[in-house]
Tab-separated table of C-alpha atoms and ligand atoms in Angstrom:
chain	number	residue	atom	x	y	z
J	30	MET	CA	5.374	-19.415	23.510
J	31	PRO	CA	1.629	-20.395	23.180
J	32	LEU	CA	-0.467	-17.441	22.319
J	33	TYR	CA	-3.055	-17.939	24.891
J	34	ASP	CA	-0.222	-17.615	27.151
J	35	ILE	CA	-0.270	-13.955	26.818
J	36	ASP	CA	-2.680	-12.494	29.520
J	37	SER	CA	-4.801	-9.426	28.777
J	38	SER	CA	-2.221	-7.340	30.663
J	39	LYS	CA	0.478	-8.078	27.975
J	40	SER	CA	-2.123	-7.480	25.154
J	41	ASN	CA	-1.483	-6.390	21.475
J	42	VAL	CA	-0.113	-9.103	20.123
J	43	ASP	CA	-1.083	-8.548	16.284
J	44	LEU	CA	-3.721	-11.027	15.391
J	45	ARG	CA	-1.835	-10.775	11.751
J	46	ASN	CA	1.785	-12.180	13.504
J	47	VAL	CA	0.030	-15.198	14.726
J	48	SER	CA	-0.236	-18.560	12.841
J	49	HIS	CA	-3.395	-20.391	12.044
J	50	GLU	CA	-2.230	-23.097	14.640
J	51	GLN	CA	-1.834	-20.582	17.385
J	52	LEU	CA	-5.163	-18.847	16.631
J	53	VAL	CA	-6.880	-22.529	17.006
J	54	GLU	CA	-5.108	-22.973	20.106
J	55	LEU	CA	-6.386	-19.330	21.385
J	56	LEU	CA	-9.918	-19.858	20.339
J	57	GLU	CA	-9.959	-23.269	21.889
J	58	GLY	CA	-8.361	-21.980	24.883
J	59	LEU	CA	-11.421	-19.644	25.541
J	60	GLY	CA	-13.640	-22.395	25.135
J	61	TYR	CA	-14.720	-21.662	20.972
J	62	PRO	CA	-14.991	-24.114	18.176
J	63	LYS	CA	-12.264	-24.296	15.841
J	64	PHE	CA	-14.294	-23.113	12.951
J	65	ARG	CA	-14.181	-19.772	14.532
J	66	ALA	CA	-10.299	-19.564	13.543
J	67	LYS	CA	-11.326	-19.653	9.861
J	68	GLN	CA	-14.095	-17.256	10.143
J	69	VAL	CA	-11.654	-14.595	11.896
J	70	GLU	CA	-8.860	-15.252	9.741
J	71	ASP	CA	-11.281	-14.540	6.594
J	72	TRP	CA	-11.961	-10.954	8.085
J	73	VAL	CA	-8.644	-10.497	8.807
J	74	TRP	CA	-7.097	-11.518	5.436
J	75	LYS	CA	-9.828	-11.295	2.922
J	76	HIS	CA	-11.673	-8.149	4.403
J	77	HIS	CA	-8.779	-6.669	5.875
J	78	VAL	CA	-10.680	-5.386	8.915
J	79	THR	CA	-9.009	-3.443	11.501
J	80	ASP	CA	-11.634	-3.204	14.014
J	81	PHE	CA	-12.844	-6.232	15.857
J	82	GLN	CA	-16.376	-5.158	15.610
J	83	ASP	CA	-16.245	-5.357	11.887
J	84	MET	CA	-16.243	-9.170	12.124
J	85	THR	CA	-20.178	-9.301	12.109
J	86	ASN	CA	-20.563	-12.911	11.915
J	87	VAL	CA	-18.291	-13.542	14.626
J	88	PRO	CA	-19.989	-13.657	18.119
J	89	ALA	CA	-19.725	-10.337	20.156
J	90	LYS	CA	-18.262	-12.135	22.963
J	91	LEU	CA	-15.710	-13.527	20.909
J	92	ARG	CA	-14.812	-10.098	19.608
J	93	ALA	CA	-14.489	-8.780	22.873
J	94	ASP	CA	-12.189	-11.314	23.704
J	95	LEU	CA	-9.867	-10.793	20.755
J	96	ALA	CA	-9.772	-7.481	21.483
J	97	GLU	CA	-8.607	-7.807	24.883
J	98	ARG	CA	-5.832	-10.016	24.117
J	99	CYS	CA	-4.913	-8.992	20.468
J	100	ALA	CA	-4.520	-5.856	18.127
J	101	LEU	CA	-5.242	-5.714	14.686
J	102	GLY	CA	-2.573	-3.195	13.822
J	103	GLY	CA	-3.538	-0.702	10.579
J	104	THR	CA	-1.390	1.073	8.525
J	105	VAL	CA	-2.208	4.810	8.160
J	106	GLU	CA	-2.293	6.560	4.801
J	107	VAL	CA	0.058	9.588	5.328
J	108	ALA	CA	0.055	10.987	1.526
J	109	ARG	CA	-1.102	9.932	-1.836
J	110	GLN	CA	-0.429	11.194	-5.118
J	111	ILE	CA	-2.152	10.265	-8.442
J	112	SER	CA	0.026	10.245	-11.670
J	113	ASN	CA	-1.558	11.449	-15.169
J	114	ASP	CA	-1.150	7.597	-16.294
J	115	GLY	CA	-3.716	6.546	-13.574
J	116	SER	CA	-1.003	4.967	-11.300
J	117	ARG	CA	-1.002	6.125	-7.549
J	118	LYS	CA	1.688	6.393	-4.985
J	119	TYR	CA	0.907	6.117	-1.235
J	120	LEU	CA	3.110	6.923	1.910
J	121	LEU	CA	2.080	4.989	4.593
J	122	GLY	CA	2.761	5.159	8.093
J	123	TYR	CA	3.456	2.429	10.737
J	124	ASP	CA	2.904	2.071	14.546
J	125	ASP	CA	6.811	3.209	15.360
J	126	GLY	CA	6.553	6.149	12.900
J	127	THR	CA	8.447	4.333	10.087
J	128	GLN	CA	6.950	5.344	6.531
J	129	ALA	CA	7.329	3.450	3.436
J	130	GLU	CA	5.666	3.936	-0.256
J	131	CYS	CA	4.070	1.752	-2.358
J	132	VAL	CA	2.105	2.021	-5.883
J	133	GLY	CA	-0.833	0.706	-7.436
J	134	MET	CA	-0.601	0.516	-11.411
J	135	PRO	CA	-4.011	-0.516	-13.125
J	136	ASN	CA	-3.950	-1.745	-16.521
J	137	ARG	CA	-7.612	-2.460	-17.904
J	138	ASN	CA	-8.848	-4.962	-15.283
J	139	ARG	CA	-5.894	-5.700	-13.682
J	140	LEU	CA	-3.885	-4.059	-10.753
J	141	ALA	CA	-0.390	-4.428	-10.282
J	142	VAL	CA	0.818	-3.291	-6.744
J	143	CYS	CA	4.946	-2.389	-6.273
J	144	VAL	CA	5.394	-2.603	-2.436
J	145	SER	CA	8.471	-1.850	-0.312
J	146	THR	CA	10.208	-4.300	1.761
J	147	GLN	CA	12.564	-2.217	3.739
J	148	ALA	CA	12.050	1.646	4.842
J	149	GLY	CA	15.223	2.985	2.987
J	150	CYS	CA	18.064	0.850	1.656
J	151	ARG	CA	21.602	-0.172	2.619
J	152	MET	CA	22.876	-0.868	-0.540
J	153	GLY	CA	23.816	2.820	-2.135
J	154	CYS	CA	23.387	2.037	-5.772
J	155	VAL	CA	24.203	5.570	-7.463
J	156	PHE	CA	21.505	5.563	-9.943
J	157	CYS	CA	18.737	4.982	-7.232
J	158	ALA	CA	16.759	7.362	-4.912
J	159	THR	CA	16.155	4.972	-2.224
J	160	GLY	CA	19.804	4.131	-2.161
J	161	GLN	CA	20.830	7.518	-1.826
J	162	GLY	CA	18.547	8.235	1.228
J	163	GLY	CA	18.959	6.508	4.460
J	164	PHE	CA	17.975	3.289	6.018
J	165	SER	CA	15.286	3.275	8.494
J	166	ARG	CA	14.720	-0.460	9.255
J	167	SER	CA	13.257	-3.576	7.440
J	168	LEU	CA	9.564	-4.164	7.325
J	169	LYS	CA	7.810	-7.003	8.747
J	170	ALA	CA	5.877	-9.320	6.919
J	171	THR	CA	2.516	-7.724	7.591
J	172	GLU	CA	3.536	-4.385	7.106
J	173	ILE	CA	4.260	-5.456	3.410
J	174	TYR	CA	0.962	-7.207	2.638
J	175	ASP	CA	-0.634	-4.252	4.201
J	176	GLN	CA	0.925	-2.450	1.244
J	177	VAL	CA	-0.763	-4.608	-1.056
J	178	MET	CA	-4.228	-4.409	0.894
J	179	HIS	CA	-4.046	-0.743	1.222
J	180	VAL	CA	-3.704	-0.122	-2.648
J	181	SER	CA	-6.571	-2.735	-3.336
J	182	GLU	CA	-8.653	-1.056	-0.984
J	183	ASP	CA	-8.012	2.240	-2.833
J	184	PHE	CA	-8.675	1.197	-6.326
J	185	GLN	CA	-11.471	-1.417	-5.092
J	186	THR	CA	-10.219	-4.078	-6.825
J	187	ARG	CA	-7.958	-7.244	-5.959
J	188	ALA	CA	-4.373	-6.917	-6.746
J	189	SER	CA	-3.503	-9.398	-9.707
J	190	SER	CA	-0.036	-8.942	-9.464
J	191	VAL	CA	2.827	-7.694	-6.875
J	192	VAL	CA	6.383	-6.743	-7.675
J	193	MET	CA	8.735	-6.440	-4.561
J	194	MET	CA	10.489	-3.065	-6.166
J	195	GLY	CA	10.061	-0.674	-4.310
J	196	GLN	CA	12.085	0.798	-1.352
J	197	GLY	CA	14.720	-1.413	-0.164
J	198	GLU	CA	16.524	-4.726	-1.011
J	199	PRO	CA	14.360	-7.945	-0.293
J	200	PHE	CA	17.042	-9.962	0.222
J	201	ASN	CA	18.487	-8.087	3.232
J	202	ASN	CA	14.920	-8.892	4.773
J	203	TYR	CA	14.710	-12.632	3.632
J	204	ASP	CA	12.489	-14.127	6.059
J	205	GLU	CA	9.760	-11.325	6.357
J	206	VAL	CA	9.740	-10.990	2.687
J	207	LEU	CA	9.241	-14.678	2.301
J	208	LYS	CA	6.321	-14.820	4.803
J	209	ALA	CA	4.852	-11.879	2.933
J	210	LEU	CA	5.239	-13.652	-0.408
J	211	ARG	CA	3.188	-16.842	1.028
J	212	MET	CA	0.631	-14.507	2.901
J	213	LEU	CA	-0.081	-12.737	-0.677
J	214	ASN	CA	0.010	-16.322	-2.389
J	215	SER	CA	-2.147	-18.115	0.222
J	216	PRO	CA	-5.768	-18.646	-0.754
J	217	GLU	CA	-6.327	-17.444	3.044
J	218	GLY	CA	-4.690	-14.168	2.080
J	219	ALA	CA	-4.739	-12.583	-0.890
J	220	GLY	CA	-4.680	-15.599	-3.395
J	221	ILE	CA	-2.162	-13.968	-6.069
J	222	GLY	CA	-0.701	-16.824	-7.915
J	223	ALA	CA	3.087	-17.522	-6.965
J	224	ARG	CA	4.327	-16.529	-10.529
J	225	HIS	CA	2.552	-13.170	-10.089
J	226	LEU	CA	4.473	-12.408	-7.163
J	227	THR	CA	8.147	-11.112	-8.077
J	228	VAL	CA	10.842	-10.593	-5.957
J	229	SER	CA	13.864	-8.012	-7.360
J	230	THR	CA	17.029	-8.339	-5.651
J	231	CYS	CA	20.440	-6.400	-6.437
J	232	GLY	CA	22.223	-9.918	-6.214
J	233	ILE	CA	22.724	-11.384	-2.615
J	234	ILE	CA	24.175	-14.736	-4.016
J	235	PRO	CA	23.349	-16.554	-0.892
J	236	MET	CA	19.504	-15.609	-0.900
J	237	ILE	CA	19.305	-16.388	-4.598
J	238	ARG	CA	20.374	-20.096	-3.653
J	239	ARG	CA	18.107	-20.022	-0.976
J	240	PHE	CA	15.061	-18.809	-3.062
J	241	ALA	CA	15.538	-21.013	-5.600
J	242	LYS	CA	14.747	-24.251	-3.118
J	243	GLU	CA	11.785	-22.543	-2.181
J	244	PRO	CA	8.722	-24.639	-3.127
J	245	GLU	CA	6.499	-21.774	-4.649
J	246	GLN	CA	7.011	-20.386	-8.044
J	247	PHE	CA	7.668	-16.949	-7.267
J	248	THR	CA	9.336	-15.458	-10.010
J	249	LEU	CA	12.814	-13.446	-9.643
J	250	ALA	CA	14.108	-10.675	-11.533
J	251	VAL	CA	17.719	-9.479	-10.610
J	252	SER	CA	19.159	-6.133	-10.861
J	253	LEU	CA	22.049	-6.317	-13.223
J	254	HIS	CA	22.617	-2.809	-14.881
J	255	SER	CA	26.640	-3.803	-16.173
J	256	ALA	CA	27.919	-6.938	-16.866
J	257	VAL	CA	31.198	-5.303	-16.828
J	258	GLN	CA	32.726	-5.480	-13.283
J	259	ALA	CA	34.451	-2.439	-12.915
J	260	THR	CA	31.342	-0.718	-14.067
J	261	ARG	CA	28.901	-2.428	-11.600
J	262	ASN	CA	31.124	-1.905	-8.770
J	263	THR	CA	31.044	1.687	-9.447
J	264	ILE	CA	27.116	2.027	-9.603
J	265	MET	CA	26.266	-0.729	-7.505
J	266	PRO	CA	29.095	-0.693	-4.765
J	267	GLY	CA	26.806	-2.553	-2.127
J	268	VAL	CA	26.994	-5.737	-4.263
J	269	LYS	CA	30.757	-5.705	-4.890
J	270	LYS	CA	31.551	-9.010	-3.244
J	271	TYR	CA	28.705	-10.915	-5.345
J	272	THR	CA	31.010	-10.443	-8.335
J	273	LEU	CA	29.056	-10.927	-11.785
J	274	ALA	CA	31.281	-14.623	-12.463
J	275	ARG	CA	29.436	-15.909	-9.082
J	276	LEU	CA	26.142	-14.060	-9.984
J	277	HIS	CA	26.488	-16.163	-13.464
J	278	ASP	CA	26.617	-19.489	-11.593
J	279	ALA	CA	24.191	-18.844	-9.141
J	280	MET	CA	21.636	-17.600	-11.920
J	281	ALA	CA	22.611	-20.963	-13.717
J	282	GLU	CA	21.869	-22.865	-10.682
J	283	TYR	CA	18.590	-21.218	-10.063
J	284	VAL	CA	17.617	-21.911	-13.707
J	285	GLU	CA	18.493	-25.609	-13.462
J	286	ALA	CA	16.591	-26.040	-10.239
J	287	THR	CA	13.665	-24.156	-10.633
J	288	GLY	CA	13.160	-24.434	-14.805
J	289	ARG	CA	11.840	-20.604	-14.158
J	290	ARG	CA	13.061	-17.808	-16.557
J	291	PRO	CA	14.581	-15.160	-14.504
J	292	THR	CA	14.680	-11.232	-14.976
J	293	TYR	CA	17.597	-9.116	-15.648
J	294	GLU	CA	16.795	-5.396	-14.964
J	295	TYR	CA	18.896	-2.893	-16.838
J	296	ALA	CA	18.545	0.662	-16.681
J	297	LEU	CA	20.407	2.388	-19.475
J	298	ILE	CA	22.414	5.383	-18.038
J	299	GLY	CA	23.772	7.490	-20.775
J	300	GLY	CA	27.698	7.117	-20.994
J	301	VAL	CA	28.039	4.468	-18.453
J	302	ASN	CA	26.588	1.460	-19.107
J	303	ASP	CA	25.495	1.744	-22.846
J	304	ASN	CA	28.501	2.016	-24.954
J	305	ASN	CA	29.408	-1.247	-27.170
J	306	LEU	CA	31.704	-2.918	-24.561
J	307	GLU	CA	29.198	-2.750	-22.115
J	308	LEU	CA	26.692	-4.329	-24.842
J	309	ASP	CA	28.999	-7.061	-25.526
J	310	ALA	CA	29.399	-8.152	-21.924
J	311	LEU	CA	25.617	-7.933	-21.509
J	312	CYS	CA	25.345	-10.176	-24.433
J	313	ASP	CA	27.792	-12.661	-23.248
J	314	PHE	CA	26.224	-12.567	-19.577
J	315	THR	CA	22.767	-13.260	-20.936
J	316	ARG	CA	23.378	-15.563	-23.894
J	317	GLY	CA	22.369	-19.156	-23.687
J	318	THR	CA	20.539	-18.539	-20.428
J	319	LEU	CA	16.776	-18.669	-20.141
J	320	ALA	CA	16.689	-14.858	-18.949
J	321	HIS	CA	14.639	-12.118	-20.389
J	322	VAL	CA	16.311	-8.820	-20.066
J	323	ASN	CA	14.536	-5.431	-19.401
J	324	LEU	CA	15.889	-2.534	-20.431
J	325	ILE	CA	14.520	0.338	-18.476
J	326	GLN	CA	15.617	4.065	-19.711
J	327	LEU	CA	17.020	5.776	-16.499
J	328	ASN	CA	14.381	7.531	-14.315
J	329	ASP	CA	15.642	11.115	-13.995
J	330	LEU	CA	16.684	11.759	-10.017
J	331	GLU	CA	16.785	15.172	-9.124
J	332	GLY	CA	20.085	16.355	-8.591
J	333	SER	CA	21.819	13.675	-10.349
J	334	LYS	CA	24.266	13.989	-13.046
J	335	LEU	CA	22.981	10.485	-14.416
J	336	LYS	CA	20.948	10.710	-17.536
J	337	PRO	CA	18.997	8.167	-19.470
J	338	SER	CA	20.423	6.866	-22.784
J	339	THR	CA	18.578	7.737	-26.131
J	340	ALA	CA	15.387	5.840	-27.335
J	341	GLU	CA	17.490	4.784	-30.287
J	342	ARG	CA	20.369	3.151	-28.078
J	343	ALA	CA	17.640	1.200	-26.265
J	344	GLU	CA	16.391	-0.567	-29.616
J	345	GLN	CA	19.807	-0.861	-30.637
J	346	PHE	CA	20.329	-3.052	-27.225
J	347	VAL	CA	17.249	-4.988	-27.906
J	348	ARG	CA	18.333	-5.739	-31.428
J	349	ARG	CA	21.788	-6.794	-30.808
J	350	LEU	CA	20.233	-8.851	-27.920
J	351	ALA	CA	17.995	-10.477	-30.054
J	352	GLN	CA	20.626	-11.699	-32.505
J	353	VAL	CA	22.307	-13.742	-29.584
J	354	GLY	CA	19.006	-15.059	-28.961
J	355	VAL	CA	18.320	-12.861	-25.777
J	356	GLU	CA	14.720	-11.669	-25.527
J	357	ALA	CA	14.740	-8.136	-24.388
J	358	THR	CA	12.059	-5.623	-23.971
J	359	ILE	CA	12.115	-1.967	-23.078
J	360	ARG	CA	9.954	-1.250	-20.219
J	361	ASN	CA	7.629	2.155	-19.760
J	362	SER	CA	8.100	3.241	-16.573
J	363	ARG	CA	4.550	4.116	-14.777
J	364	GLY	CA	4.215	7.410	-12.422
J	365	ASN	CA	7.129	9.046	-13.581
J	366	ASP	CA	5.601	12.646	-13.131
J	367	ILE	CA	4.871	11.562	-9.230
J	368	ASP	CA	8.373	10.081	-8.711
J	369	ALA	CA	7.087	7.001	-8.456
J	370	ALA	CA	8.723	5.185	-11.071
J	371	CYS	CA	11.589	2.842	-10.180
J	372	GLY	CA	14.331	4.108	-8.023
J	373	GLN	CA	12.481	7.275	-7.552
J	374	LEU	CA	10.881	6.114	-4.184
J	375	SER	CA	12.886	8.079	-1.487
J	376	GLN	CA	12.602	8.758	1.788
J	377	LYS	CA	11.624	12.580	0.829
J	378	HIS	CA	7.956	13.317	0.411
J	379	ARG	CA	6.291	15.682	-1.161
J	380	VAL	CA	2.389	15.704	0.087
J	381	GLU	CA	-0.083	16.866	-2.124
E	596	SAH	N1	16.500	-3.577	-4.372
E	596	SAH	C1	16.041	-4.255	-5.348
E	596	SAH	C2	14.347	-4.029	-5.585
E	596	SAH	C3	13.984	-2.421	-5.203
E	596	SAH	S1	14.871	-1.482	-7.012
E	596	SAH	C4	16.883	-4.134	-6.557
E	596	SAH	O1	17.847	-3.620	-6.678
E	596	SAH	O2	16.619	-5.056	-7.438
E	596	SAH	C5	13.657	-1.895	-8.143
E	596	SAH	C6	14.378	-1.882	-9.743
E	596	SAH	O3	14.292	-0.185	-9.784
E	596	SAH	C7	15.574	-2.336	-9.463
E	596	SAH	O4	15.577	-3.055	-10.732
E	596	SAH	C8	16.520	-0.877	-9.497
E	596	SAH	O5	17.622	-1.344	-9.954
E	596	SAH	C9	15.897	-0.168	-10.464
E	596	SAH	N2	16.037	1.107	-10.127
E	596	SAH	C10	16.696	2.019	-9.034
E	596	SAH	N3	16.817	3.356	-9.706
E	596	SAH	C11	16.536	3.459	-11.113
E	596	SAH	C12	16.199	4.395	-11.686
E	596	SAH	N4	16.798	5.468	-11.581
E	596	SAH	N5	15.888	4.218	-13.217
E	596	SAH	C13	15.354	3.205	-13.592
E	596	SAH	N6	15.310	1.890	-12.591
E	596	SAH	C14	16.007	1.810	-11.291
E	597	SF4	FE1	18.740	-0.602	-2.903
E	597	SF4	FE2	17.731	-1.625	-4.995
E	597	SF4	FE3	18.023	1.131	-5.039
E	597	SF4	FE4	19.992	-0.718	-5.127
E	597	SF4	S1	18.428	-0.236	-6.576
E	597	SF4	S2	19.604	0.726	-3.659
E	597	SF4	S3	19.265	-2.218	-3.878
E	597	SF4	S4	16.675	-0.357	-3.406
């Protein structure tokens, strides 16, 4: 339905859910020249205004016309926590009361933002706080985009990279995630280079195939956590049907199609996925692929028996992987003291 069919009594179409063509159509329908669309979009996407009155170079009459027909739903910050390492975790609230968390991680003059793609997650990974909590709903593209804008505004600096590693499984919300990626990538939006936009998936194979066909050079990370099928089934029950053999094939196709280097995430859990058999399987799974392995010391979860491996064991993993030609690094989690680290974003919240 063209936007300008929406009469004022049925207002509140969020302007951020309106395409450029629809906006041009609306403005022309109201008798304004085309170039006003670009001006309005700059306010929405570059300056992130939530009030039409702030669009200072837009004529007052047009501001009023827009306010009558459209909404500019902003997100509300419900809580914020600041970590000793400088990272900040935010709890944002949306119109319907849904809440989601995001994290800003500054590093010199760069700002990395970690966003949620769903409120909660259905996949039930046993080592992940989100997976152990409930699932509310998937987030809209604008709600994902807004997290980046919110963090960026708070740090008073533009985001240089975004990782979709907060709550939720991005590939269970593919269309909105892709829209968000495009908004983040677009020069009209956040203008972040596609390679600096990373999606992390637990391994939803049909969507990995689809992602490989997207024209942009977005980055892909896959949560592997074990290359032994029985172990993976136990710790990641939600992806049982996407077996390791099929995942291996899909990733080979991904590399073939895109030429891009994927990352495997591997959280080392003491006595679960860090023995020699697991290490051999990991070497076999990754050998000869272009993949990079990110080893993460498991972040402690309240009330969980799962514990991280020793630092020494993590280093042994790196060395063995290097011997078979696989690049691996040990990733330090940021924001551990505020439960902002990987897998610690959950539906339970502590407000300072
Ligand atoms: N659902 C997606 C993205 C969100 S999870 C996915 O699973 O990839 C983001 C990353 O944090 C994933 O690699 C996930 O496996 C990892 N993670 C979850 N719980 C963790 C924990 N307790 N310690 C370390 N990493 C964890
Ligand atoms: Fe969901 Fe990812 Fe957590 Fe698994 S690790 S429960 S897929 S958010």
